[in-house]
C-alpha positions as a printed Julia matrix, in Angstrom:
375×3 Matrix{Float64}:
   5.87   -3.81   15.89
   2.44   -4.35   13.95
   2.15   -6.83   11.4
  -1.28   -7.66    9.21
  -2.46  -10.76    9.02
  -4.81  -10.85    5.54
  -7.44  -14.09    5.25
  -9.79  -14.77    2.35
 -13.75  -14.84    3.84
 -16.39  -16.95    1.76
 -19.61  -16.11    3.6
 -22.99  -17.03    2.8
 -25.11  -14.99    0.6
 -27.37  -14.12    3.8
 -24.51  -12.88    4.94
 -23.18  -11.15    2.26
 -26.22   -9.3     2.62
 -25.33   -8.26    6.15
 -21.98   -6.71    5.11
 -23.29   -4.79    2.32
 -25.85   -3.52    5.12
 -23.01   -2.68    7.22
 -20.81   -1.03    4.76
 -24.28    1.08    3.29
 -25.07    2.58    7.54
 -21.27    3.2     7.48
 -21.32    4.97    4.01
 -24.44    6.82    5.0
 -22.55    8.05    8.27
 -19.66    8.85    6.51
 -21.18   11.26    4.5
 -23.54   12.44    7.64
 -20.6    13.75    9.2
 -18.86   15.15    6.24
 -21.72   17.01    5.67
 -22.11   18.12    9.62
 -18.31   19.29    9.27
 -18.77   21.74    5.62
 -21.96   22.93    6.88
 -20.8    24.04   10.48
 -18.06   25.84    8.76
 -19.8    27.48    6.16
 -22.4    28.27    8.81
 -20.3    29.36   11.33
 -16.93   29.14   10.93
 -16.12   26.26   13.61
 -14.8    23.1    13.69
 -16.21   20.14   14.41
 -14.19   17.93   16.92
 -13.97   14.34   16.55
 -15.97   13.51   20.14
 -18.51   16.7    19.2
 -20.08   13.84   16.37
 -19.45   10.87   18.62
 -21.76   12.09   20.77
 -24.31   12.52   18.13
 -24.41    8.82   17.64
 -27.22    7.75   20.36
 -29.58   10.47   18.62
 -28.67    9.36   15.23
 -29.37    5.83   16.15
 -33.06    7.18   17.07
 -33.31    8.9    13.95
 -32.14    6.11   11.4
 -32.96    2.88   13.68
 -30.96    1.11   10.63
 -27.74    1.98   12.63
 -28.21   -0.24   15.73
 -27.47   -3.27   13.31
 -23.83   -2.02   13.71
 -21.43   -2.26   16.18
 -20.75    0.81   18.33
 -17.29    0.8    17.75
 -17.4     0.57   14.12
 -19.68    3.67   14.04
 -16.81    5.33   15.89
 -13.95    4.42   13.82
 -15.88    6.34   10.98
 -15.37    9.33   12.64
 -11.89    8.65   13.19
 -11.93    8.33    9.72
 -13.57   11.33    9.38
 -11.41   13.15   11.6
  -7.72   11.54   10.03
  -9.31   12.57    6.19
  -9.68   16.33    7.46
  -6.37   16.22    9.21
  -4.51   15.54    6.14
  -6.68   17.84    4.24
  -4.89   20.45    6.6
  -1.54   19.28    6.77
  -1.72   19.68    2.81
  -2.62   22.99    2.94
  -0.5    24.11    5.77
   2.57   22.66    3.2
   1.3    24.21    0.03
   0.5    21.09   -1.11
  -2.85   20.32   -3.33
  -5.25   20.23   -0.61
  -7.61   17.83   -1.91
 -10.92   18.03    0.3
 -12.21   15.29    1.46
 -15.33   13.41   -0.94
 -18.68   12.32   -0.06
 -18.72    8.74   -0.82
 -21.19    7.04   -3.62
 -23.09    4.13   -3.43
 -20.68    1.07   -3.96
 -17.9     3.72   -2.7
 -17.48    2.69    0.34
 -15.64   -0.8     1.12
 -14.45   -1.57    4.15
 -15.11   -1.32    8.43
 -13.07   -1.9    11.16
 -13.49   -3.08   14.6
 -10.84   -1.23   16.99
 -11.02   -3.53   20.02
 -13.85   -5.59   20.31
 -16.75   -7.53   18.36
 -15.02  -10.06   16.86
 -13.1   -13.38   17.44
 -11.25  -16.21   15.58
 -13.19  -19.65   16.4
 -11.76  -23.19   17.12
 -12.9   -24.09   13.32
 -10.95  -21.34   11.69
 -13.7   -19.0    11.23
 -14.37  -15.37   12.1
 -17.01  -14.37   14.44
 -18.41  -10.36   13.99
 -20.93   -9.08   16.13
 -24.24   -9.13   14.65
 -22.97  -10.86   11.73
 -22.29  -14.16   13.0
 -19.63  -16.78   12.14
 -17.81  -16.41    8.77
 -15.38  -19.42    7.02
 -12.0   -17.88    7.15
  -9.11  -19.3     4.63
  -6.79  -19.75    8.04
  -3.77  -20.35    5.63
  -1.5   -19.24    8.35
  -1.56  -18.75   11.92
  -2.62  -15.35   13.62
   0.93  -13.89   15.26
   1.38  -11.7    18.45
  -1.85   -9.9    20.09
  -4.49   -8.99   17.51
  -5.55   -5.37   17.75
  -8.09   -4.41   15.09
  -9.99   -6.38   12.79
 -10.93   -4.57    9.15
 -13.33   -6.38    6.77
 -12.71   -5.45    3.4
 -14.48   -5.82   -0.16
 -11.97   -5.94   -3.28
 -13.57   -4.36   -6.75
 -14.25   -8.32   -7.7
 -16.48   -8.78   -4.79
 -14.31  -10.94   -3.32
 -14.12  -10.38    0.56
 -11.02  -10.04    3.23
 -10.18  -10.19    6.96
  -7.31   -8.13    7.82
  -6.19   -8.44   11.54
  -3.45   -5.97   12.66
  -1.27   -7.51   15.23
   1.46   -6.32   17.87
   4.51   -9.18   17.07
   7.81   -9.31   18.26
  10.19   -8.79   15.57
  12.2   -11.41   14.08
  15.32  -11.12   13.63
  17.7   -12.64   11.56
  21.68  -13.39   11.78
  24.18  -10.54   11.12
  25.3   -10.58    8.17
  28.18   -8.35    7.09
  27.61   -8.8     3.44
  26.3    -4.84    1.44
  24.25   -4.86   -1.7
  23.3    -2.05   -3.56
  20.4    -1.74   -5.92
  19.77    0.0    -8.99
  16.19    0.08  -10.26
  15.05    0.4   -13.73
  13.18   -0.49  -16.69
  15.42   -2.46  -18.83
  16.13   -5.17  -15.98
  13.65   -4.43  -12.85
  16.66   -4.29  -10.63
  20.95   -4.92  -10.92
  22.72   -5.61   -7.83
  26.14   -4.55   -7.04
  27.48   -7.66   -7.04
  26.57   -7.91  -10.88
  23.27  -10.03   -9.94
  20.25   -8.9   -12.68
  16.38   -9.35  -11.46
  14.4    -9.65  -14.75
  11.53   -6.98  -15.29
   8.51   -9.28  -15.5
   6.01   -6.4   -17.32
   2.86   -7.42  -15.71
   1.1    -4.86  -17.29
   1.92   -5.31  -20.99
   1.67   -9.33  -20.3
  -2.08   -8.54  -19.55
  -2.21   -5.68  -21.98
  -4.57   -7.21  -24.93
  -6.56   -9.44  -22.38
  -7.59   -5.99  -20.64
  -8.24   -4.16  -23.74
 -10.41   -6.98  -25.11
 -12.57   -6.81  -21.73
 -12.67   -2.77  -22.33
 -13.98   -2.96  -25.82
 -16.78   -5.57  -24.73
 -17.23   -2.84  -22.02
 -17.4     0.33  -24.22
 -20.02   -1.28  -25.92
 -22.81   -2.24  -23.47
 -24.98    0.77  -22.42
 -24.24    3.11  -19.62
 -26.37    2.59  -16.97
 -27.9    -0.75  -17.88
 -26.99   -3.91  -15.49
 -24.96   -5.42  -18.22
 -22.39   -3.13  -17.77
 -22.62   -2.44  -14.15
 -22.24   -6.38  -13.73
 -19.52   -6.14  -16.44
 -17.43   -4.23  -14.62
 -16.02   -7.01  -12.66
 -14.6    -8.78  -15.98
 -12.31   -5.65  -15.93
 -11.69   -5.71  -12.46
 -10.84   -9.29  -12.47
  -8.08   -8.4   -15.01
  -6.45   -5.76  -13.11
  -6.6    -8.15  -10.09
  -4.48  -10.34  -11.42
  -1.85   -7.58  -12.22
  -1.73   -6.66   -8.55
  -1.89  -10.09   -8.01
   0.96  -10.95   -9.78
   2.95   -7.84   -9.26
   2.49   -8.13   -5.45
   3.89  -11.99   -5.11
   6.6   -10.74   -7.44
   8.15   -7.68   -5.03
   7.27   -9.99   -1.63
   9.74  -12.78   -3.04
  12.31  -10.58   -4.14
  12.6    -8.56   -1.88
  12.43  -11.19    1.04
  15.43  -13.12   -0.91
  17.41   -9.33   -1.08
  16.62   -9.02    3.12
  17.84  -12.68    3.72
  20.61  -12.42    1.67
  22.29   -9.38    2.87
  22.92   -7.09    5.99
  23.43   -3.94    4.32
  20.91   -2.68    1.41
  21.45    0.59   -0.45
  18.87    1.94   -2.86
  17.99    4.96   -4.73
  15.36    7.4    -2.7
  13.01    8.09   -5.49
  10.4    10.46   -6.05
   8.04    7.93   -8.01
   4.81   10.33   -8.21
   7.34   13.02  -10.2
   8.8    10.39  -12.79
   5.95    9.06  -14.0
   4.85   12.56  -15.09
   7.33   11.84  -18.05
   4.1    10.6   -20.89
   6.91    8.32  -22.71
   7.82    6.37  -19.68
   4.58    6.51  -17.44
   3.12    3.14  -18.18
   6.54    1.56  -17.89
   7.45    3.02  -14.9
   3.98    2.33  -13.12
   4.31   -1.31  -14.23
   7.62   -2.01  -12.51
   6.33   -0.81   -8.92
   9.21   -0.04   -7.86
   7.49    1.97   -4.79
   5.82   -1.38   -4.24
   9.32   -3.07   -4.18
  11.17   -0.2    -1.5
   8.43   -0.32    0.75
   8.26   -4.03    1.15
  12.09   -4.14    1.85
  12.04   -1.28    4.18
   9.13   -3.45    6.36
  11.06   -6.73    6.07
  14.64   -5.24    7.02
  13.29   -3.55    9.69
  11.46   -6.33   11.2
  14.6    -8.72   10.75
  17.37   -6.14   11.96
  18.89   -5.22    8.78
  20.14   -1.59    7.51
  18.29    0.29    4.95
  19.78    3.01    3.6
  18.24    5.6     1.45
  20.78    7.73   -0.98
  20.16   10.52   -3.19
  20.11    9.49   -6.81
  21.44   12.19   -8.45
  24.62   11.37  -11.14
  24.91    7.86   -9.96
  24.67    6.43  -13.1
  27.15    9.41  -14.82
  30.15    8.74  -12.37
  32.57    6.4   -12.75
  32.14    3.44   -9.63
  36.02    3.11   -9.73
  38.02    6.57  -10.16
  34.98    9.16  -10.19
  35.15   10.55  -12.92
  31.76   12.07  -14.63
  30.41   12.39  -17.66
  27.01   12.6   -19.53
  25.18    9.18  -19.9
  21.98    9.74  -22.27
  19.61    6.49  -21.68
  20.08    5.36  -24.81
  23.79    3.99  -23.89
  24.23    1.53  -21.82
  27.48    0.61  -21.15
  29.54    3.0   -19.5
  32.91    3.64  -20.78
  35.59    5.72  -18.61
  38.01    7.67  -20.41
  40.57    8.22  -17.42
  40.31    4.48  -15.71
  39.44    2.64  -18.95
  36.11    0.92  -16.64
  33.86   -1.33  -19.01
  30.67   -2.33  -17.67
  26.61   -2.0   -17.62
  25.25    1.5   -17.0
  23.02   -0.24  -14.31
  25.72   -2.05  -12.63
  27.8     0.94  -12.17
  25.26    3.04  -10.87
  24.74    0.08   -8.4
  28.1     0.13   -7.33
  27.51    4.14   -6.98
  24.67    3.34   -4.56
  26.7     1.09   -2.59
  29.71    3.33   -1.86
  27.1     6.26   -0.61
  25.45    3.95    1.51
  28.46    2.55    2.84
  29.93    6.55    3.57
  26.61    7.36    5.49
  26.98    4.09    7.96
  30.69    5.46    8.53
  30.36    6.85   12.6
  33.97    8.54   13.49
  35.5     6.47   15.97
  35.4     8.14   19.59
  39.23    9.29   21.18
  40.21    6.44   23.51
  41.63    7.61   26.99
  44.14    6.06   28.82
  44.39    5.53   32.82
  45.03    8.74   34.21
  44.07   10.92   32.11
């Protein structure tokens, strides 16, 4: 399976010069072949392929000698980024879906390169070695795993810079463990387990709420297009990198304690994008990244052998967990109260137990008939 490996890169200002080269020819390509792609269309009415503009590349190189400070294969992987960005533009259409064209990229736009098989290596002193580039200190705060693939430098919004290596690791799996949880998401507590456990909602967001706004009024009132506020921008990216910060190291340790803890794991299969269309809930709901939290204990139960299961959401938290009875459960109540089994308990914990039971019925595989000897 691939795994990424994510380091923190300090280089020197010389060479923080270099990657902002490198990202600018890559940015300038970028757009170069965007461009290459509308026009022949509009033109002409063809299509570009994705070796048609990697051929271009030895001319271009003659044209804009600023190119040949890059590495060949990171020129390439920009059409393949090219290429992928206009193959989802079509796969959106083809579904009805907003298509969404692909943009030309502005200056500062345009934040990361990767190497696809060569021009790079890790050194004996924990640092990173790019072609052209030289050697870069490397935060080695945990060994490389497996066979590294591809290497992508990246620049955050703070300036801050990142080695991401994407390696081929064999999975590791954990014990079998017969114990099932299912999990109920929400706002009030950020997740109840069926077994009546509670994870706390931490609110990242509102936490960090007044510092942000403070750095947004300083903001609103330096004037557009001045380098006060272009350098000011980072105060405000600083605060929202500490929310994904935070948020992040919250959802890795829970849901690495949910993965070690049990074999079976039931949640809700949520359309995210859809809910947070609701303007009373939006902020609340993006602030509890719960997409965040199912995605990082799909990866971890797959690499360690345990079951996910995914179960449709509807009336879980209107039917009764013990006799199944249903009835209407406005959000405002939250204890749910069965008339025909006389059931007591939390809204969230019986919609937890709901979960469980449909996960549970979709792991159920009908026995095959046994034959005898003869016959």
């Amino acid at each position: 399976m691939r795994k990424t490996f994510k380091y923190r890169l300090y280089p020197t200002k010389q060479q923080q010069r270099l990657l902002a080269q490198q990202l600018e020819e890559c940015r300038w390509l970028y757009n170069h072949l965007l461009g290459k792609r509308r026009d022949a269309w509009e033109q002409d009415g063809s299509s570009l392929a994705l070796y048609q503009q990697q051929e271009t590349f030895s001319i271009l190189k003659h044209e804009r000698p600023s190119l040949k400070s890059v590495h060949s294969q990171v020129l390439q992987n920009v059409a393949v980024r090219i290429d992928l960005a206009f193959k989802a533009f079509f796969r959106r259409c083809k579904a009805g879906e907003p298509p969404g064209y692909p943009r030309f990229r502005g200056q500062g736009r345009y934040d990361s390169f990767t190497f696809p098989q060569s021009g790079f290596s890790i050194t004996h002193d924990d640092r990173v070695c790019l072609s052209k580039m030289g050697r870069i200190k490397m935060v080695n705060h945990r060994p490389v795993g497996g066979k590294i693939k591809t290497l992508t430098i990246h620049r955050s919004s703070t300036g801050k810079w990142y080695a991401s290596f994407s390696c081929e690791v064999e999975p590791e799996r954990l014990p079998e463990n017969p114990d099932a949880v299912g999990i109920d998401v929400g706002l009030t507590t950020f997740a109840t387990l069926s077994d009546g456990q509670e994870i706390a909602n931490p609110r990242f967001f509102r936490t960090e709420e007044k510092a942000l706004a403070k750095v947004q009024r300083k903001h609103s009132k330096l004037a557009k297009g001045t380098p006060e506020r272009h350098n000011h921008r980072k105060a405000v990216a600083r605060v929202h990198e500490r929310i994904a910060w935070k948020r992040e190291n919250f959802t890795h340790q829970e849901s690495r304690k949910i993965v070690n803890t049990y074999g079976l794991i039931a949640v809700e299969d949520l359309t995210v994008n859809r809910m947070i269309q609701n303007h009373c809930l939006a902020k609340s709901i993006a602030d509890a990244s719960w997409s965040a939290f199912f995605s990082q204990v799909s990866s971890k139960a797959e690499e360690a052998g345990r079951h996910l299961v995914k179960v449709n959401p509807a009336y879980t938290s209107q039917t009764c967990s013990q006799c199944g009875h249903r009835q209407k459960m406005p959000l405002s109540e939250r204890i749910f109260d069965c008339p025909c089994c006389h059931a007591h308990l939390d809204r969230d914990l019986n919609a937890a137990k709901n979960i469980l039971g449909l996960g549970l019925q979709s792991r159920v595989i009908p026995e095959a008939p046994v034959f005898h000897a003869g016959e």
